Coordinates of C-alpha atoms in Angstrom, one line a residue:
M1 CA 0.0 0.0 0.0
A2 CA 1.3 3.4 -0.9
T3 CA 1.9 6.1 1.6
A4 CA 0.9 9.8 1.3
Q5 CA 4.5 10.7 0.7
Q6 CA 4.8 8.1 -2.1
I7 CA 1.7 9.4 -3.8
R8 CA 3.0 12.9 -3.5
I9 CA 6.4 12.0 -5.0
A10 CA 4.8 10.1 -7.8
Y11 CA 2.5 13.0 -8.6
I12 CA 5.3 15.5 -8.7
D13 CA 7.3 13.2 -11.0
F14 CA 4.3 12.8 -13.3
V15 CA 3.4 16.5 -13.7
L16 CA 7.0 17.5 -14.2
T17 CA 7.5 14.8 -16.8
N18 CA 4.3 15.4 -18.7
D19 CA 3.6 19.1 -17.9
E20 CA 0.1 18.2 -17.0
K21 CA -2.0 16.4 -14.4
P22 CA -2.9 12.7 -14.9
K23 CA -6.1 12.3 -16.8
T24 CA -7.9 10.5 -14.0
V25 CA -7.2 9.2 -10.5
Y26 CA -7.9 5.7 -11.9
S27 CA -5.1 5.9 -14.4
F28 CA -2.7 7.5 -11.9
A29 CA -3.5 4.9 -9.2
K30 CA -3.1 2.1 -11.7
K31 CA 0.4 3.4 -12.7
L32 CA 1.2 3.5 -9.0
K33 CA -0.2 -0.1 -8.5
I34 CA -2.7 1.0 -5.9
T35 CA -6.5 1.2 -6.0
E36 CA -8.5 4.4 -6.2
A37 CA -9.7 3.8 -2.7
E38 CA -6.2 3.8 -1.4
F39 CA -5.5 7.1 -3.2
Y40 CA -8.6 8.7 -1.6
Q41 CA -7.5 7.6 1.8
F42 CA -4.9 10.3 1.6
Y43 CA -6.0 12.9 -1.0
S44 CA -9.4 14.0 -2.3
S45 CA -8.0 15.1 -5.7
F46 CA -4.8 16.1 -7.5
E47 CA -5.4 19.7 -6.5
S48 CA -5.4 18.6 -2.8
I49 CA -1.9 17.1 -3.3
E50 CA -0.7 20.5 -4.6
K51 CA -2.4 22.3 -1.7
T52 CA -0.7 20.0 0.8
I53 CA 2.7 20.6 -0.8
W54 CA 2.3 24.3 -0.6
F55 CA 1.0 24.2 2.9
D56 CA 3.9 22.0 4.1
L57 CA 6.5 24.3 2.4
T58 CA 5.0 27.3 4.3
F59 CA 4.4 25.6 7.6
E60 CA 7.9 24.1 7.6
T61 CA 9.5 27.4 6.9
I62 CA 7.7 29.2 9.7
S63 CA 8.5 26.4 12.2
K64 CA 12.2 26.4 11.3
I65 CA 12.7 30.1 11.7
K66 CA 10.8 30.2 14.9
D67 CA 13.1 27.6 16.3
Q68 CA 16.1 29.7 15.8
E69 CA 17.7 31.0 19.0
V70 CA 17.9 34.6 17.6
W71 CA 14.2 34.6 16.6
H72 CA 13.0 36.4 19.8
Q73 CA 15.7 39.0 19.4
Y74 CA 14.5 40.1 16.0
T75 CA 12.3 43.1 15.4
S76 CA 9.1 42.6 13.5
R77 CA 10.8 43.8 10.3
E78 CA 13.6 41.4 10.7
K79 CA 11.3 38.5 11.4
M80 CA 9.4 39.1 8.1
L81 CA 12.7 39.4 6.2
S82 CA 13.9 36.2 7.8
F83 CA 10.7 34.4 6.6
F84 CA 11.0 35.5 3.0
Y85 CA 14.7 34.7 2.7
S86 CA 14.1 31.3 4.3
Y87 CA 11.0 30.7 2.2
L88 CA 12.7 31.2 -1.1
E89 CA 15.5 28.9 0.0
K90 CA 12.9 26.3 0.8
L91 CA 11.2 26.8 -2.6
K92 CA 14.5 26.2 -4.4
S93 CA 14.2 22.5 -3.5
E94 CA 10.8 22.4 -5.4
R95 CA 11.4 25.1 -8.0
S96 CA 10.3 23.1 -11.0
F97 CA 7.1 22.1 -9.2
V98 CA 6.4 25.6 -8.0
I99 CA 6.7 27.0 -11.5
Y100 CA 4.4 24.2 -12.8
S101 CA 1.9 24.7 -10.0
L102 CA 1.5 28.4 -10.6
K103 CA 1.9 28.5 -14.4
D104 CA -1.8 29.1 -15.0
Y105 CA -1.9 32.0 -12.6
Q106 CA 0.8 34.2 -13.9
G107 CA -0.4 37.8 -14.3
K108 CA -3.7 37.1 -12.6
F109 CA -4.9 38.9 -9.5
S110 CA -7.0 36.0 -8.1
I111 CA -5.5 33.8 -5.4
P112 CA -4.4 30.4 -6.9
N113 CA -6.5 27.6 -5.6
V114 CA -3.4 25.7 -4.6
L115 CA -2.5 28.6 -2.2
A116 CA -5.9 28.4 -0.5
G117 CA -4.3 26.7 2.5
V118 CA -1.2 29.0 2.5
K119 CA -3.0 32.3 2.8
P120 CA -4.6 31.7 6.3
I121 CA -1.4 30.3 7.8
F122 CA 0.7 33.1 6.4
E123 CA -1.7 35.8 7.5
N124 CA -1.9 34.3 11.1
F125 CA 1.9 34.3 11.1
A126 CA 2.0 37.9 9.8
Q127 CA -0.6 39.0 12.4
E128 CA 1.5 37.6 15.2
I129 CA 4.5 39.7 14.0
I130 CA 2.3 42.8 13.5
D131 CA 0.9 42.4 17.0
E132 CA 4.3 42.1 18.5
G133 CA 5.4 45.2 16.7
L134 CA 2.4 47.2 17.9
D135 CA 3.0 46.1 21.5
S136 CA 6.6 47.1 21.3
G137 CA 5.9 50.4 19.6
E138 CA 7.9 49.5 16.6
L139 CA 4.7 49.8 14.4
A140 CA 2.1 52.5 14.4
E141 CA -1.4 51.9 15.5
R142 CA -3.7 53.5 13.0
K143 CA -7.5 53.5 13.0
F144 CA -9.0 51.6 10.1
L145 CA -5.5 50.8 8.7
T146 CA -3.8 48.6 11.2
K147 CA -6.2 45.7 10.5
R148 CA -5.0 45.9 6.8
Y149 CA -1.3 45.5 7.6
K150 CA -1.5 41.7 7.1
D151 CA -3.2 42.2 3.7
A152 CA -0.3 44.4 2.6
L153 CA 2.1 41.6 3.6
W154 CA 0.1 39.0 1.7
V155 CA 0.4 41.3 -1.4
Q156 CA 4.2 41.2 -0.8
F157 CA 4.0 37.4 -0.5
S158 CA 2.3 37.1 -3.9
F159 CA 4.7 39.6 -5.5
I160 CA 7.9 38.0 -4.1
V161 CA 6.9 34.4 -5.1
N162 CA 6.0 35.5 -8.6
F163 CA 9.2 37.6 -8.9
W164 CA 11.3 34.6 -7.9
I165 CA 9.6 32.4 -10.4
N166 CA 10.6 34.7 -13.2
D167 CA 14.0 35.6 -11.8
D168 CA 16.9 34.4 -14.0
S169 CA 19.7 36.3 -12.1
D170 CA 22.7 34.4 -10.7
G171 CA 21.8 32.9 -7.4
F172 CA 18.4 34.6 -7.6
E173 CA 20.1 37.7 -6.2
K174 CA 17.4 40.0 -7.7
S175 CA 14.8 38.1 -5.6
D176 CA 16.8 38.9 -2.5
E177 CA 16.8 42.5 -3.5
A178 CA 13.1 42.4 -4.1
I179 CA 12.6 41.0 -0.6
E180 CA 14.8 43.7 1.0
K181 CA 13.2 46.6 -0.8
G182 CA 9.6 45.3 -0.7
I183 CA 9.6 44.5 3.0
N184 CA 11.5 47.5 4.1
V185 CA 9.2 49.9 2.2
T186 CA 6.2 48.1 3.7
F187 CA 7.4 48.3 7.2
D188 CA 8.4 51.9 6.7
L189 CA 4.7 52.6 6.0
F190 CA 3.8 50.6 9.1
Q191 CA 6.0 52.6 11.4
H192 CA 5.5 56.1 12.9
S193 CA 6.1 59.0 10.5
P194 CA 6.0 62.8 10.6
I195 CA 2.4 62.5 9.3
D196 CA 1.5 60.5 12.4
N197 CA 3.0 63.2 14.6
L198 CA 1.0 65.8 12.7
I199 CA -2.3 63.8 13.2
D200 CA -1.6 63.3 16.9
Y201 CA -0.9 67.0 17.3
G202 CA -4.2 67.8 15.5
K203 CA -6.0 65.5 17.9
F204 CA -4.4 67.1 20.8
L205 CA -5.5 70.6 19.7
S206 CA -9.0 69.4 19.0
R207 CA -9.2 67.9 22.5
N208 CA -7.9 71.1 24.1
G209 CA -10.1 73.7 22.4
K210 CA -10.6 75.8 25.6
F211 CA -6.8 75.9 26.1
K212 CA -6.4 77.3 22.6
E213 CA -9.0 80.0 23.3
K214 CA -7.1 81.1 26.5
M215 CA -3.9 81.2 24.5
G216 CA -5.5 83.6 22.1
F217 CA -5.7 81.3 19.1

């Protein structure tokens, strides 16, 4: 009887060899010398195999970086940078599959079905980092906008993965640059700025109207 891992390996080999999914579960199971029932014990469809692969790549990356001794010493910005650098290193081991899996979604704005399980786990991870940054004062608390921070990081996730897929530079050095610039710009927007100080000052003045009158304003 095949295991989930054996089915997964056989599926990856098939799609990378044929550049398409097997025609049916029956034909794929027959090639693997198992029954359809045995296949369905582990996966509900070929798409579910791909979803599992993507989920595992993401979950394993998050688990690995959180186990690092220096993790708790990092700022929120450094934690997100660490994730993306580590994630692309992880994806390198499955680069051919990653390119195949996302080939039909290049240039589209919709979330690929195969990333359906990745989005919630990434956003939960991002929210943890954001909350830590808000608690420490590293990030600015902004009415209506703070809750959208994780959405901005998901946009960076999509951009960076797609950039890496199309990166033909030596050692994917342009992807590293994309991570550095993209995450730094995003976290610059999350942090306090002169505009925040101006808004706070405006709130102070509005709360102290009587004081302004006494001062002759």
